[in-house]
mmCIF file of C-alpha atoms in Angstrom:
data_model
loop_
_atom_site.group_PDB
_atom_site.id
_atom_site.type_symbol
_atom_site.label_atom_id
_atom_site.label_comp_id
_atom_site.label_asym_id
_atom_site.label_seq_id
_atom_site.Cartn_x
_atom_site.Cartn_y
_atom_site.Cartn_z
ATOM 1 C CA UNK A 1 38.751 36.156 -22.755
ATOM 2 C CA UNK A 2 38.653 38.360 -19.650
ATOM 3 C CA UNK A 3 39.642 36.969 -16.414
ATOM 4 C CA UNK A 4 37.516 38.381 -14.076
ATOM 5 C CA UNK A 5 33.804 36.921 -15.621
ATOM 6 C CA UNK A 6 36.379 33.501 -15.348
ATOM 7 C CA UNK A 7 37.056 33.924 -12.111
ATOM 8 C CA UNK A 8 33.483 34.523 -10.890
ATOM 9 C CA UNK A 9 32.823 31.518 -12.878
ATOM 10 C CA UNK A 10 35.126 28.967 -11.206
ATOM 11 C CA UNK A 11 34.281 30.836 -7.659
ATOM 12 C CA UNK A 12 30.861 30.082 -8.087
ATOM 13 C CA UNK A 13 31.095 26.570 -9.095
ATOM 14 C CA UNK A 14 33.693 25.891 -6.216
ATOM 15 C CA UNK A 15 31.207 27.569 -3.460
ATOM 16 C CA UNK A 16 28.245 25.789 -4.485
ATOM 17 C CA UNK A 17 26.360 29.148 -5.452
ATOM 18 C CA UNK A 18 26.468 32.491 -6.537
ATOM 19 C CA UNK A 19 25.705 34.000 -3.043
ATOM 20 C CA UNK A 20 28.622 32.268 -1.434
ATOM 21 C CA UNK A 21 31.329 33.292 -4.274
ATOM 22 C CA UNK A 22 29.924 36.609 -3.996
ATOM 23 C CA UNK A 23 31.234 36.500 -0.496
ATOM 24 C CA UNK A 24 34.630 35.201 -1.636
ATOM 25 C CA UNK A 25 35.373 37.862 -4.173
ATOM 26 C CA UNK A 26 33.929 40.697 -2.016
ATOM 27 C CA UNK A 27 31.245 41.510 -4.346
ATOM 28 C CA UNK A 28 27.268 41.819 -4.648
ATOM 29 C CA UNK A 29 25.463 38.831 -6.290
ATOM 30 C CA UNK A 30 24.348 40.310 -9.285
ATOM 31 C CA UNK A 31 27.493 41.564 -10.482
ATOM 32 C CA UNK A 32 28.542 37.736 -9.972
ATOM 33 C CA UNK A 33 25.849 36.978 -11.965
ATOM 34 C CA UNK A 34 26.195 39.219 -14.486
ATOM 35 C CA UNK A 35 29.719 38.514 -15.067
ATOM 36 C CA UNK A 36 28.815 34.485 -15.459
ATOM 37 C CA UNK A 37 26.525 35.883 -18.037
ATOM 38 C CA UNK A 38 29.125 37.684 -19.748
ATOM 39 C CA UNK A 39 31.282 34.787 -19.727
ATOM 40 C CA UNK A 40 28.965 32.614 -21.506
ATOM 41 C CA UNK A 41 27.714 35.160 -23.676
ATOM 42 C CA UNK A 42 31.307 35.441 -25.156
ATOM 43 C CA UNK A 43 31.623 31.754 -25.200
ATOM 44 C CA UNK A 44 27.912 31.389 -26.953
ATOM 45 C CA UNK A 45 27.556 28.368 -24.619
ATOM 46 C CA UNK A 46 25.267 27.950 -21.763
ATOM 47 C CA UNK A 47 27.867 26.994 -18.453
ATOM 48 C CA UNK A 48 25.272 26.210 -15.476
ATOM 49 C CA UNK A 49 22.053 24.902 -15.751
ATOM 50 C CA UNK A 50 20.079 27.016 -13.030
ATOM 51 C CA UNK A 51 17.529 25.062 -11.881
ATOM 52 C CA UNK A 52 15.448 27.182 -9.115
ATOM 53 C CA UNK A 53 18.076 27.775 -6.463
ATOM 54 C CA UNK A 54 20.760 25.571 -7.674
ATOM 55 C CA UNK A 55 23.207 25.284 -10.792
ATOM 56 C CA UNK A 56 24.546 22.151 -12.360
ATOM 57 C CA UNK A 57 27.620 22.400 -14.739
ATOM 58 C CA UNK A 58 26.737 21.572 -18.492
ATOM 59 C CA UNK A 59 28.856 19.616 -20.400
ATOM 60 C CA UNK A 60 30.364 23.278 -21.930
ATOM 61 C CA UNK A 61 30.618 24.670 -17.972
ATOM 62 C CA UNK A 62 32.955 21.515 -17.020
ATOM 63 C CA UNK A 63 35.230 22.123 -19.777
ATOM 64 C CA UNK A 64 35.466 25.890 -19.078
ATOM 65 C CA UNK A 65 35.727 24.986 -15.134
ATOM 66 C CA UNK A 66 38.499 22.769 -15.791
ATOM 67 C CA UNK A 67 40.606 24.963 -18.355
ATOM 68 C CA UNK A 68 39.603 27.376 -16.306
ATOM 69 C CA UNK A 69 41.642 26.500 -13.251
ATOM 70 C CA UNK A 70 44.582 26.179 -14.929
ATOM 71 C CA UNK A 71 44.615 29.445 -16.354
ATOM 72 C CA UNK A 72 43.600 31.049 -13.285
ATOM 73 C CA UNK A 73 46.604 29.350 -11.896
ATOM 74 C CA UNK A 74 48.703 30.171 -14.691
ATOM 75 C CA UNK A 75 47.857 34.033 -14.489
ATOM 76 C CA UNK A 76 48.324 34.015 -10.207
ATOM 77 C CA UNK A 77 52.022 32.516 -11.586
ATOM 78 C CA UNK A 78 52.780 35.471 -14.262
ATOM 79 C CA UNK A 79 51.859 38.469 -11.732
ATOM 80 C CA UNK A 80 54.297 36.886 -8.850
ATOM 81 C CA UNK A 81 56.836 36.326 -10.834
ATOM 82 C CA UNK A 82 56.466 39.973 -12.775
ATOM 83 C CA UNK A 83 56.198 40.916 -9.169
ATOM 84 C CA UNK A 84 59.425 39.338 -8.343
ATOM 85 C CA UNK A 85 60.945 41.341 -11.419
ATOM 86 C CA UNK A 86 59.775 44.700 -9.921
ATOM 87 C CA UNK A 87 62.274 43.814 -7.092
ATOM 88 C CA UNK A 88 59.903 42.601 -4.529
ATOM 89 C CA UNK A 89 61.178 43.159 -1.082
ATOM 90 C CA UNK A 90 58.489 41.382 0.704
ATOM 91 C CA UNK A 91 57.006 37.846 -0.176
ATOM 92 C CA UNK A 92 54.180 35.302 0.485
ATOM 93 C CA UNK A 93 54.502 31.631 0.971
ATOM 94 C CA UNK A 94 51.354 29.908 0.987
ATOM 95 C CA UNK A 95 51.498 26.141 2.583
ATOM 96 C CA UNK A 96 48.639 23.952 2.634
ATOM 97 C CA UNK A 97 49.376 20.854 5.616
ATOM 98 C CA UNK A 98 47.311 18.062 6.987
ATOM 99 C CA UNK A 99 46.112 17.633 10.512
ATOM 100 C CA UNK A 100 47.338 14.397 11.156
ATOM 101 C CA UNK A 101 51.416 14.684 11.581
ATOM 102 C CA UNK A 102 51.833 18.387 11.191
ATOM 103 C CA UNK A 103 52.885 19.131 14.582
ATOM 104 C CA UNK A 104 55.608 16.458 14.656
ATOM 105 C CA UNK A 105 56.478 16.815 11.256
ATOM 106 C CA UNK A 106 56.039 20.342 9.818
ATOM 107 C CA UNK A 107 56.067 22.570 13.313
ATOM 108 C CA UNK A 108 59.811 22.661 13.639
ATOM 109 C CA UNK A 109 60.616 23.451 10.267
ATOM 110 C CA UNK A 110 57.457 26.244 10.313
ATOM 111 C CA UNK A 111 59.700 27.609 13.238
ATOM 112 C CA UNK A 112 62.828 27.264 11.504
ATOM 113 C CA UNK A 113 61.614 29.278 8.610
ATOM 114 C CA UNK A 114 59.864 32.208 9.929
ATOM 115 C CA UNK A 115 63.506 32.518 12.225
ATOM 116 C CA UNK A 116 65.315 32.629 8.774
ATOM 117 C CA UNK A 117 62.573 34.535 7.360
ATOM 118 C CA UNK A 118 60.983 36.838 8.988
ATOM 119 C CA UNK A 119 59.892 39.285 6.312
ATOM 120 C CA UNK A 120 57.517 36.829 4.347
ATOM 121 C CA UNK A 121 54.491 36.593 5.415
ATOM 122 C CA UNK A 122 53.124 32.772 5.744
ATOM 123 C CA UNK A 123 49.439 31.945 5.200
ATOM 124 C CA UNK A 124 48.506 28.454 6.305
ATOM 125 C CA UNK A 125 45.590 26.424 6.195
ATOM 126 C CA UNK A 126 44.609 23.150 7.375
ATOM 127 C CA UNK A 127 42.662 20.591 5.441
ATOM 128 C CA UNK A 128 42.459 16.796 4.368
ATOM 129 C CA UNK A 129 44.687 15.295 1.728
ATOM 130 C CA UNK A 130 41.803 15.766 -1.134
ATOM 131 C CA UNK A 131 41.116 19.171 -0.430
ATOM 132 C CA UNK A 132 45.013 19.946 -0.045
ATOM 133 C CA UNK A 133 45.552 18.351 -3.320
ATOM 134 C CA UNK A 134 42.653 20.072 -4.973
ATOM 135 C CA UNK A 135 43.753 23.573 -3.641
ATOM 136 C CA UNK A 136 47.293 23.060 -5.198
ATOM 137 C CA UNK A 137 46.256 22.015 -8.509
ATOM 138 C CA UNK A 138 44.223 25.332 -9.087
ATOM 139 C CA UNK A 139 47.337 27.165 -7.274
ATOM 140 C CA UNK A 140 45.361 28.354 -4.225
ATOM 141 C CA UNK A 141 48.815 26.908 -2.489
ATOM 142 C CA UNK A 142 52.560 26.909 -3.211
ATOM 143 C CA UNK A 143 53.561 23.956 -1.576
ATOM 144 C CA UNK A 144 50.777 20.558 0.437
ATOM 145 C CA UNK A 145 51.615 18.228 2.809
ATOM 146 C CA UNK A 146 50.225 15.201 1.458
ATOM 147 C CA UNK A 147 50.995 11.240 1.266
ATOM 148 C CA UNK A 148 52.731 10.802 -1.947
ATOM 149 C CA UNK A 149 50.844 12.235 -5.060
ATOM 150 C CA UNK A 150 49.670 9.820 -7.729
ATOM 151 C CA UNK A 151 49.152 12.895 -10.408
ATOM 152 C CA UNK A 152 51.731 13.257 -12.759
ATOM 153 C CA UNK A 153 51.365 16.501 -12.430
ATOM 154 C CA UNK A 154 53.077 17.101 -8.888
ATOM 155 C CA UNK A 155 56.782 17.525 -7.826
ATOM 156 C CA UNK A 156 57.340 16.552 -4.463
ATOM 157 C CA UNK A 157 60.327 15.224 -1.872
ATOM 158 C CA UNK A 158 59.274 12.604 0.997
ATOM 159 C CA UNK A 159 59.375 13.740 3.952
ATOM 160 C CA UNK A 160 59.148 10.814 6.469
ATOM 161 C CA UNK A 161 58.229 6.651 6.070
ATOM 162 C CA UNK A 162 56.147 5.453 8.775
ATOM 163 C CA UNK A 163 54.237 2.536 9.814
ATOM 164 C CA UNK A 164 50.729 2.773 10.439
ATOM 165 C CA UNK A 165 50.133 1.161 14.324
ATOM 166 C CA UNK A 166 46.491 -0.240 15.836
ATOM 167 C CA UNK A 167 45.038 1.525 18.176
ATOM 168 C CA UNK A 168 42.956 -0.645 20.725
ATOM 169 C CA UNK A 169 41.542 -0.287 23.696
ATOM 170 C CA UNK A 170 43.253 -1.753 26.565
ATOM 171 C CA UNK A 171 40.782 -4.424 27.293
ATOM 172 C CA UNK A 172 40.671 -5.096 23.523
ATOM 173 C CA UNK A 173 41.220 -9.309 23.217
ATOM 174 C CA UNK A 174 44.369 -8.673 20.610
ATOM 175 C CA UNK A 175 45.660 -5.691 22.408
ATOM 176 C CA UNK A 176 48.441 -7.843 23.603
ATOM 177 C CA UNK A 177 49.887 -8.823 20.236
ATOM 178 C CA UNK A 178 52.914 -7.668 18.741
ATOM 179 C CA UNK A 179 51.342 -7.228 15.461
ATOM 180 C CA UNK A 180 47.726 -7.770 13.563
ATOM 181 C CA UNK A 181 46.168 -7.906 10.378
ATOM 182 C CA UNK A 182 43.048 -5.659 9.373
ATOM 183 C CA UNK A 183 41.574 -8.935 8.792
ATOM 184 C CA UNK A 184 42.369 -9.927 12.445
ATOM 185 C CA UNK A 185 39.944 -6.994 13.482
ATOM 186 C CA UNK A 186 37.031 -7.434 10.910
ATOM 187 C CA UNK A 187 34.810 -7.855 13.860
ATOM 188 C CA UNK A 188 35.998 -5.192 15.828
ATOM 189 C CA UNK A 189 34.193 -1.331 14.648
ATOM 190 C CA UNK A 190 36.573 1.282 13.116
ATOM 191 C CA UNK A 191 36.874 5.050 14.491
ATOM 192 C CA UNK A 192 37.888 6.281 11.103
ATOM 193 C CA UNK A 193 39.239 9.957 9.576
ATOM 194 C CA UNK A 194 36.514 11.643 7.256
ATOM 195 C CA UNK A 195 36.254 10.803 3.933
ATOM 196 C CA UNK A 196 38.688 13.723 2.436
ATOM 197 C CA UNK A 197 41.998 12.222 4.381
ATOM 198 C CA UNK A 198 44.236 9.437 2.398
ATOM 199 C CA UNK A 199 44.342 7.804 6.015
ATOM 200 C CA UNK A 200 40.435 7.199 5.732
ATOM 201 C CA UNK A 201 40.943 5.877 2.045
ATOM 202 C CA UNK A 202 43.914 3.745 3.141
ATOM 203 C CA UNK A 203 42.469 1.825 5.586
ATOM 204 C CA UNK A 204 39.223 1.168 3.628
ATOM 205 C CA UNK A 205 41.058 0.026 0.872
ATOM 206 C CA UNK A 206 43.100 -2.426 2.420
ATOM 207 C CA UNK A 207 40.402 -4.122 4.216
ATOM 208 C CA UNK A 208 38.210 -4.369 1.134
ATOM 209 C CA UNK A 209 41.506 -6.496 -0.041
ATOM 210 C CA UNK A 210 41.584 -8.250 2.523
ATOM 211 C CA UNK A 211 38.125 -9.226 2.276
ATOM 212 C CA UNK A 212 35.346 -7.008 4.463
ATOM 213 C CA UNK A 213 33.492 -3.794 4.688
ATOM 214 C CA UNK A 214 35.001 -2.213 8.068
ATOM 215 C CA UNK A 215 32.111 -1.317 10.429
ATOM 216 C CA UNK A 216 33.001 2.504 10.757
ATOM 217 C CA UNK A 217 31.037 3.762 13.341
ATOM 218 C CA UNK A 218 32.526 7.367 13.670
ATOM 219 C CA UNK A 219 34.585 9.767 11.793
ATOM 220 C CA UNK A 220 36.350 12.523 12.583
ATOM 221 C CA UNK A 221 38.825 15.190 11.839
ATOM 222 C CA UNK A 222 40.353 15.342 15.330
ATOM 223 C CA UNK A 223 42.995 12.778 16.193
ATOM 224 C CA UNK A 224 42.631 14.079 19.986
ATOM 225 C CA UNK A 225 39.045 12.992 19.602
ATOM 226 C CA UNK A 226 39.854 9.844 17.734
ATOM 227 C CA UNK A 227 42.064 8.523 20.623
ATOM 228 C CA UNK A 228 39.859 9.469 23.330
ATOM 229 C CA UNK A 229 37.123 7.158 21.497
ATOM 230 C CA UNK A 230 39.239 4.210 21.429
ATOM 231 C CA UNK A 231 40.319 4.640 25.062
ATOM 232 C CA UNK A 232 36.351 4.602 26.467
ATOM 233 C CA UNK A 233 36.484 0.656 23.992
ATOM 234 C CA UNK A 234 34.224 2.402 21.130
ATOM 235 C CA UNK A 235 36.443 0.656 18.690
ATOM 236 C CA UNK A 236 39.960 0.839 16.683
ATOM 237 C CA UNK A 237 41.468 3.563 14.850
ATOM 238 C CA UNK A 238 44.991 3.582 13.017
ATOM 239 C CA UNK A 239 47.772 6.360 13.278
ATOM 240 C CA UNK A 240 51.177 6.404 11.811
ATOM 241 C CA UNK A 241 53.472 5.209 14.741
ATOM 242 C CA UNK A 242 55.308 9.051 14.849
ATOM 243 C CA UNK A 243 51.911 10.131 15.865
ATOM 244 C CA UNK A 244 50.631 7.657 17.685
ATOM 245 C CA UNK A 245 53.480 7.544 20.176
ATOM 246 C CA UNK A 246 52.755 11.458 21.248
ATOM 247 C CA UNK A 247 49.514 9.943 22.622
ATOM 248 C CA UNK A 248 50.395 6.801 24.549
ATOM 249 C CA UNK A 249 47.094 6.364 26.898
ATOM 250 C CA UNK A 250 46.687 3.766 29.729
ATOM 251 C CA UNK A 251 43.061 3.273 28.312
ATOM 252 C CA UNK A 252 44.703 2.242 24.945
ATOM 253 C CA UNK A 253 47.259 -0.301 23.348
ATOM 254 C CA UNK A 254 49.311 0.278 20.078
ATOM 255 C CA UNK A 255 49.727 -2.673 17.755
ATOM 256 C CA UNK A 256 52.043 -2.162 14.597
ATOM 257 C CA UNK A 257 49.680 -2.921 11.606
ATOM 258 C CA UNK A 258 50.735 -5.859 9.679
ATOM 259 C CA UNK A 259 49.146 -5.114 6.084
ATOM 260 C CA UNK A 260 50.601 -4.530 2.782
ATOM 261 C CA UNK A 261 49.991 -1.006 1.303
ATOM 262 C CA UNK A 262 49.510 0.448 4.589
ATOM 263 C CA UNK A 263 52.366 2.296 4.674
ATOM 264 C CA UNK A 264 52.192 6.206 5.770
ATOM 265 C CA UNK A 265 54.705 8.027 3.547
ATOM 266 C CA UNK A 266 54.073 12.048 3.771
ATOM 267 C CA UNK A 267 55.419 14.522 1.496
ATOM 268 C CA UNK A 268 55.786 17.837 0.647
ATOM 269 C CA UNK A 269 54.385 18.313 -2.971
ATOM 270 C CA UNK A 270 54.053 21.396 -5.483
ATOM 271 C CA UNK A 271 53.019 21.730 -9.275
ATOM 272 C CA UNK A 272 55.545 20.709 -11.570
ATOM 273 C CA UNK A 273 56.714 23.071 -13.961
ATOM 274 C CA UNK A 274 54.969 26.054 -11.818
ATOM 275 C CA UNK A 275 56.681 29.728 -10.763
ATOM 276 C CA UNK A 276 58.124 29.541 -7.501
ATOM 277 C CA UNK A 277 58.547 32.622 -6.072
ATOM 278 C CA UNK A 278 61.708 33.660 -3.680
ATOM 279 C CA UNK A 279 59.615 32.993 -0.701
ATOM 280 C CA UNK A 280 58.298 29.487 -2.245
ATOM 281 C CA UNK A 281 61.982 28.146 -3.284
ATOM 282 C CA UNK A 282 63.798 29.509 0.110
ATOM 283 C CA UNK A 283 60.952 26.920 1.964
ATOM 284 C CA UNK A 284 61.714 24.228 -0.620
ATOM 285 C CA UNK A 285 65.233 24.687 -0.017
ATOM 286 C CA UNK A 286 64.738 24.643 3.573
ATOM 287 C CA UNK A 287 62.693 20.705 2.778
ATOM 288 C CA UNK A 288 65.395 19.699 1.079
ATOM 289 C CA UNK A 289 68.360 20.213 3.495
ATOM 290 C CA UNK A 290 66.061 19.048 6.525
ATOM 291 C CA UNK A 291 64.424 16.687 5.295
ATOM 292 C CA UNK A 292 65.452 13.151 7.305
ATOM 293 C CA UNK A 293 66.950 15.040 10.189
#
């Protein structure tokens, strides 16, 4: 099997479309067509059912999709380390982090890095938990900030245990307390993360334990945002307390949360078992010795 009909394959069931993974791998549409068609001409099995402007997976198309990935993964692992072998003077280290704690968390030892570093080249992007984890299991990233992994399939070292705190407005009737419960605010509506952070799933999850559907009446990406919502009384949100003490507001109160399973425990996780290049090991070396500090 050739890799390149593969990797039009799994680019255009991860863009949604043939026009968008066109984009992504810099080519015309019909040669990402035609390769798709190649692909499933060799495997005698129909991948995507096109249905006008839109293509489902078949049952064939998810098994392909998901072998797929790995072996995509697997091949990205053999050039870099080949690479390596060739006596490469100049490396990559791709890093996948989370909005919410990167600047506290992450910023310094970004800093600390490229100091130590400054031939390899870092490429960075920014997403929810999900999508981080997503992007690292089909090796788009070396290394994700995320709250701990539940896949077996991850490696990872913790990077820092925090509380998650209440955020209230001032004016709030429990704002004075020195701790609440979710259940305690089941009345009160939730300014919540989008759906793709763990933060989002955390919360939702413990109130449905605790016995209620929160009243989310806005989500967001932006933590900036988020606070600036509480403070004008729209509602509560929930930060870990590292975070939430950058943004101490006069408009706002912060209550430590007082809820089993709530707790905010960030990471930094890779594949287990995958290459690490020089540049990838020199940052997971550089985890390991701060990590704590």
């Amino acid at each position: 099997m050739e890799f390149r009909p593969l990797r039009a394959f799994v680019e255009v069931v991860r863009q949604g479309g043939f026009s968008q993974a066109a984009k992504t791998l810099f080519a015309t549409q019909p040669t990402v067509s035609k390769a798709v068609k190649q692909l499933e001409e060799e495997i005698g099995l129909p991948l995507l059912d096109r249905i006008g402007h839109r293509a489902t997976l078949t049952a064939a198309g998810e098994v392909v999709y998901r072998r797929g990935v790995k072996l995509l993964a697997e091949r990205d692992d053999l050039l870099a380390e080949l690479a390596e072998i060739r006596g490469l003077k100049r490396g990559v280290l791709r890093l996948g982090l989370p909005p919410v704690g990167s600047s506290v968390l992450f910023a310094p030892l970004f800093a600390l890095y490229a100091r130590r570093y400054p031939g390899i080249e870092v490429r960075l992007v920014e997403h929810g938990s999900d999508q981080l984890e997503e992007s690292l299991r089909a090796g788009d990233i070396d290394f994700a900030g995320m709250l701990v992994p539940t896949a077996e399939e991850f490696d990872y070292a913790v990077m820092r245990h925090e509380p998650l705190v209440a955020l209230l407005p001032a004016a709030h009737p429990l704002a004075g307390r020195e701790s609440i419960s979710l259940a305690a605010l089941r009345d009160t509506p939730f300014i919540s993360f989008e759906a793709g952070f763990s933060l989002h799933r955390i919360i939702l999850e413990a109130s449905r334990r605790a016995g209620f559907e929160p009243d989310i009446v806005a989500r967001t990406s932006q933590i900036d945002f988020m606070v600036e919502l509480v403070g004008a009384g729209l509602g509560a949100a929930f930060l870990p307390r590292i975070v939430a003490e950058q943004r101490r507001n006069p408009a706002l109160r912060l209550v430590p949360l007082d809820e089993p399973g709530t707790e905010w425990i960030m990471t930094m996780a890779w594949r287990r078992g995958a290459y690490l290049s020089a540049a990838a090991q020199a940052w997971l070396a550089l985890v390991k010795e701060t990590r704590g500090a």
